[in-house]
Short mmCIF file of C-alpha atoms in Angstrom, two decimals:
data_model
loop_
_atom_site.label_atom_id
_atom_site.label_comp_id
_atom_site.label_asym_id
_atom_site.label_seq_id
_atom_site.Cartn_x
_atom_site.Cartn_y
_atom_site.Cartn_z
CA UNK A 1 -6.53 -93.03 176.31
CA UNK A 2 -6.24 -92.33 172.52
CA UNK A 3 -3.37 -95.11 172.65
CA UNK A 4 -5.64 -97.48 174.06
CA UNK A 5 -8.20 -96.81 171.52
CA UNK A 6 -6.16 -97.27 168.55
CA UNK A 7 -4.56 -100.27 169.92
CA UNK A 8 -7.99 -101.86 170.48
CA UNK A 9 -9.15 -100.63 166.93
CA UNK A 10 -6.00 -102.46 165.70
CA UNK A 11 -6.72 -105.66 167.35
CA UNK A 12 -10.38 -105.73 166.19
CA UNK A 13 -9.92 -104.62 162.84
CA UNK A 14 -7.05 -107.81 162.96
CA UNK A 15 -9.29 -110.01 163.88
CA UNK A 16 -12.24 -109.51 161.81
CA UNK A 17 -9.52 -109.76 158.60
CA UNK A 18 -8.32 -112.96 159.98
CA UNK A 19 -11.75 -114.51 160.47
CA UNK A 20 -13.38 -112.94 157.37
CA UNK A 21 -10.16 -114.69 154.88
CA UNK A 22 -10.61 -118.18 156.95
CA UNK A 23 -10.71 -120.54 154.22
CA UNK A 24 -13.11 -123.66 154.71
CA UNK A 25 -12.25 -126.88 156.62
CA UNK A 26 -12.40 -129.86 153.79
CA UNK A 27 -12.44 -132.96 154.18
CA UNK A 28 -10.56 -135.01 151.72
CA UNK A 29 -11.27 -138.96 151.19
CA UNK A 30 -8.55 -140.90 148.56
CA UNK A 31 -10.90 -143.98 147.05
CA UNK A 32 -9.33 -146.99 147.56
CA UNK A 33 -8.75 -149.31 144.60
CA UNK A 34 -7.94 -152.12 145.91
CA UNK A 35 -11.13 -152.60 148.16
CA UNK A 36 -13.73 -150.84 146.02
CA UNK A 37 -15.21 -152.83 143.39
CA UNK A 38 -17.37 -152.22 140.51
CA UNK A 39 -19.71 -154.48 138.72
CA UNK A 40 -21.24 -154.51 135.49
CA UNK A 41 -24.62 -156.20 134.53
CA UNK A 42 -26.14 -156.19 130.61
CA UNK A 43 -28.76 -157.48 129.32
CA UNK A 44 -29.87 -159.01 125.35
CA UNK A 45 -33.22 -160.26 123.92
CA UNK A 46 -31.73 -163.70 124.31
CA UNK A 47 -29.25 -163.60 127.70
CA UNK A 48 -27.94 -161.38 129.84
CA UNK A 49 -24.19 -161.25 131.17
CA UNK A 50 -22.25 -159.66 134.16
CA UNK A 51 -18.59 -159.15 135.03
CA UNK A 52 -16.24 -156.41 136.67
CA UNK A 53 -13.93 -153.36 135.62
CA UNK A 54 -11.72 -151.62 137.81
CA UNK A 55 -11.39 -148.06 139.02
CA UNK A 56 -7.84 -146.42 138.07
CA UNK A 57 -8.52 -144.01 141.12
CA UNK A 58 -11.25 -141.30 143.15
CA UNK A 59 -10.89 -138.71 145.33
CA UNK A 60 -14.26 -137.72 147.42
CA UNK A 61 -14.19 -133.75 149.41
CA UNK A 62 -16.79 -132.78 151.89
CA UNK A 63 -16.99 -129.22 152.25
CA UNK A 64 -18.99 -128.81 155.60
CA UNK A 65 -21.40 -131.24 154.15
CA UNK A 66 -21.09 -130.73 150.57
CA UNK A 67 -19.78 -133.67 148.61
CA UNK A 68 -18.08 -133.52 145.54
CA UNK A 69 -15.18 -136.02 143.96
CA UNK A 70 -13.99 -137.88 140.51
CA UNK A 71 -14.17 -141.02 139.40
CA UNK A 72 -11.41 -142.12 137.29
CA UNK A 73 -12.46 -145.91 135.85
CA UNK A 74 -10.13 -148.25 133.57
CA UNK A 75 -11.99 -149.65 130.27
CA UNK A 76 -9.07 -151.76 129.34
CA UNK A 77 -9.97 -153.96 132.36
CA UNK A 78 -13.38 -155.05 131.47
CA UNK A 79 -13.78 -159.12 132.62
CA UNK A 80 -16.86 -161.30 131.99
CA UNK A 81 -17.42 -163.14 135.41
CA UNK A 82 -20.07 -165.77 133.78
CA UNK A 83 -19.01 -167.76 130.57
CA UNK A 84 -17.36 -171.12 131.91
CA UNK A 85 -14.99 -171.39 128.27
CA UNK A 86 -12.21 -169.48 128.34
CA UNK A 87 -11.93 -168.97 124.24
CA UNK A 88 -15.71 -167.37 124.82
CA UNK A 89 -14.51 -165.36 127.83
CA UNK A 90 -11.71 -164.31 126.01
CA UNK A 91 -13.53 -163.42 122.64
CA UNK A 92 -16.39 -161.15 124.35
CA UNK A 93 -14.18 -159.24 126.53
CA UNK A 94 -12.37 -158.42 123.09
CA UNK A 95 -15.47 -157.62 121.22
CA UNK A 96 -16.50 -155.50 124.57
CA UNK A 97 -13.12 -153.58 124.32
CA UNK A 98 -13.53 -152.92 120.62
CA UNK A 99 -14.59 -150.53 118.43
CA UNK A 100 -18.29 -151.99 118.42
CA UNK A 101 -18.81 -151.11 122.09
CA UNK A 102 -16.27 -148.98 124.75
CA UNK A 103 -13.55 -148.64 122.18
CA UNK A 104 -11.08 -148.94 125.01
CA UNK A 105 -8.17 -148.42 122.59
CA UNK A 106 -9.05 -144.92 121.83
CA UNK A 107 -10.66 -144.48 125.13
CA UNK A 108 -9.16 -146.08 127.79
CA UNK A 109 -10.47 -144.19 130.90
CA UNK A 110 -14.14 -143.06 131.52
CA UNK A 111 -14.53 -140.73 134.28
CA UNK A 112 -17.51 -139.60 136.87
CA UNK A 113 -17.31 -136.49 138.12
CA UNK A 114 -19.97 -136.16 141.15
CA UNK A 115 -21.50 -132.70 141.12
CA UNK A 116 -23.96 -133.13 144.28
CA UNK A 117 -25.10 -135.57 146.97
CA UNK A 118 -28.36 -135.03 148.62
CA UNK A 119 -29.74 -137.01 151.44
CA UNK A 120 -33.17 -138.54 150.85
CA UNK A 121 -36.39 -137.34 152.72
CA UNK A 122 -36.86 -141.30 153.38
CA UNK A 123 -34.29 -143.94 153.22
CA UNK A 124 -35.26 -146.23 150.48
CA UNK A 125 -33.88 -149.70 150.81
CA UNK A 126 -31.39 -148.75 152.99
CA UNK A 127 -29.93 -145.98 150.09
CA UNK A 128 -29.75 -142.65 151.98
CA UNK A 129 -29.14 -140.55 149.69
CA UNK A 130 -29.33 -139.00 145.51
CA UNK A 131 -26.38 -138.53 143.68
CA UNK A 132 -26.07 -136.36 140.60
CA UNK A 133 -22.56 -136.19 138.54
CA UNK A 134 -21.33 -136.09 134.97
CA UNK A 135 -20.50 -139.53 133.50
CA UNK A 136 -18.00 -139.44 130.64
CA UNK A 137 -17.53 -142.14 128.55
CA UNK A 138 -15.46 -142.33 124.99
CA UNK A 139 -15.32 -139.14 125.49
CA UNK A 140 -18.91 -138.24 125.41
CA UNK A 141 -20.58 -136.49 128.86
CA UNK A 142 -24.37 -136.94 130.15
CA UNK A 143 -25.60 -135.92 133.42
CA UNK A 144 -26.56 -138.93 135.62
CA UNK A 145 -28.25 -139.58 138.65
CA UNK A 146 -29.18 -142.36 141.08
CA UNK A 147 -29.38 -143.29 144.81
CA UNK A 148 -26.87 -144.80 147.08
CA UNK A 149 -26.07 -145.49 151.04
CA UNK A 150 -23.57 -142.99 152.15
CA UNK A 151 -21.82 -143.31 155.79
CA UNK A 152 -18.86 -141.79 157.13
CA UNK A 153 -17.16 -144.29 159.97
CA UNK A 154 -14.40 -142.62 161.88
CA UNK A 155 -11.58 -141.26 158.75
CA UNK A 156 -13.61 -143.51 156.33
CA UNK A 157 -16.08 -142.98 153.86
CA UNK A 158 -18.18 -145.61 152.27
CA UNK A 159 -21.13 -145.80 149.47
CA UNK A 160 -22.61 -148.42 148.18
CA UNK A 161 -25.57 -148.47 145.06
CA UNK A 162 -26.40 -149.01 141.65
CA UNK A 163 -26.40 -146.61 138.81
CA UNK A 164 -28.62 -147.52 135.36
CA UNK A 165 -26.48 -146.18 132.25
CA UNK A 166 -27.99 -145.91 128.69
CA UNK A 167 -25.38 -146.63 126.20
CA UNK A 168 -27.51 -144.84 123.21
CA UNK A 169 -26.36 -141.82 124.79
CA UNK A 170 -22.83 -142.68 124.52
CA UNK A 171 -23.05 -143.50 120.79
CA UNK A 172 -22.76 -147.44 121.60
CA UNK A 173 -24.67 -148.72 118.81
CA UNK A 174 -23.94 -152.08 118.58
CA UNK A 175 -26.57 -154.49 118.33
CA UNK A 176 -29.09 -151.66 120.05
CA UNK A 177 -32.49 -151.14 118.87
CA UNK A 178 -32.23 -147.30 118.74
CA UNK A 179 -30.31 -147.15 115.82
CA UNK A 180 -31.08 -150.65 114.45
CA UNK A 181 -34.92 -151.32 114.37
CA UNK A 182 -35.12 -154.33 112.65
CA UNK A 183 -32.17 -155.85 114.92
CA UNK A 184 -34.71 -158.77 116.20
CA UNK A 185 -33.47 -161.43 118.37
CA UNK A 186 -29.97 -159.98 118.13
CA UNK A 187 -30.79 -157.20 120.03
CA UNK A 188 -28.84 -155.79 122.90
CA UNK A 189 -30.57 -153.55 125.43
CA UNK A 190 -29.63 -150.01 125.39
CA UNK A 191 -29.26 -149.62 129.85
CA UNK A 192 -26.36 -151.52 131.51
CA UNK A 193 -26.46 -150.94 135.53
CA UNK A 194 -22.99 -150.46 137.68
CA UNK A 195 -23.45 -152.35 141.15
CA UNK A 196 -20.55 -150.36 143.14
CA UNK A 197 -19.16 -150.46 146.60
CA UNK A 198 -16.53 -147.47 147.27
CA UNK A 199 -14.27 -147.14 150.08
CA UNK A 200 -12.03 -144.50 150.60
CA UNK A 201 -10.31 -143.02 153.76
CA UNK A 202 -9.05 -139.64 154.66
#
């Protein structure tokens, strides 16, 4: 009887261990490149432009239905998608790249780390849900947020939105009225927006 006691103590006491160091089930999504897309839009006093830039790569986990992942995005591919001449194309994707703006030289990668997504009491325009993250640019961090539509489709994950960036914040000076008050018509606005659409697959 004392046998069959201490075996069963054993088995319990085995058990519980084994259940109590059971590490958690995550879910881990690689962003792909190639079909994600990102979009820039900026405005001036005088005109407003819009183009693309490509993400170098992401990874998105979902721990029980906490999302976390980073955002790696390449500066050195900024394109204008709007100016017809090629020479102009050419000349403000340079002056983009430069020193005067993104620095892309120096800094070629930005990053996005997301911290937390949190679904929305109320879809809003079909966005589902608030994400918060760290955005990293020339080095330089800030704490972002904005809302996006989040849905997970068999071993895919998708999100689509638009996050509003303020490029004071980033020490982007050029041609912005924070640091330049008497810029007048040559005056760029300080908030840029990135129109994304992220796919990534487990």
């Amino acid at each position: 009887m004392k046998k069959i006691s201490l075996l069963s103590f054993v088995c319990i006491t085995f058990i519980l261990f084994s259940f109590t160091n059971v590490k958690p089930h995550t879910e881990v999504y690689k962003v792909n490149t190639e079909l994600s897309s990102l979009e820039w839009f900026a405005e001036k006093l005088t005109g407003k432009h819009h183009g693309t830039i490509k993400l170098s790569s992401g990874v998105i986990s979902n721990d029980h239905g906490k999302y976390t992942g980073t955002f790696d995005i390449d500066m050195t591919s900024i394109e204008n998608k709007d100016v017809e001449s090629e020479e102009y194309k050419t000349k403000l994707e340079n002056h983009l790249k430069s020193a005067d703006f993104f620095d892309a030289a120096k800094f070629p990668q930005a990053k996005f780390a997301m911290t937390s997504v949190t679904p929305l009491a109320e879809p809003l325009e079909g966005l589902t849900h608030a994400i918060k993250g760290m955005l990293t640019i020339k080095d330089i961090t800030n704490e972002i947020t904005f809302n996006a539509a989040v849905k997970v489709e068999g071993n895919q994950l998708f999100s689509t939105g638009t996050a509003v960036v303020d490029r004071s914040k980033y020490e982007i000076k050029y041609g912005s009225k924070s640091f330049f008050e008497d810029i007048g018509e040559k005056m760029i606005y300080d908030d840029f927006k990135i129109k994304f659409n992220i796919v990534a697959s487990k």
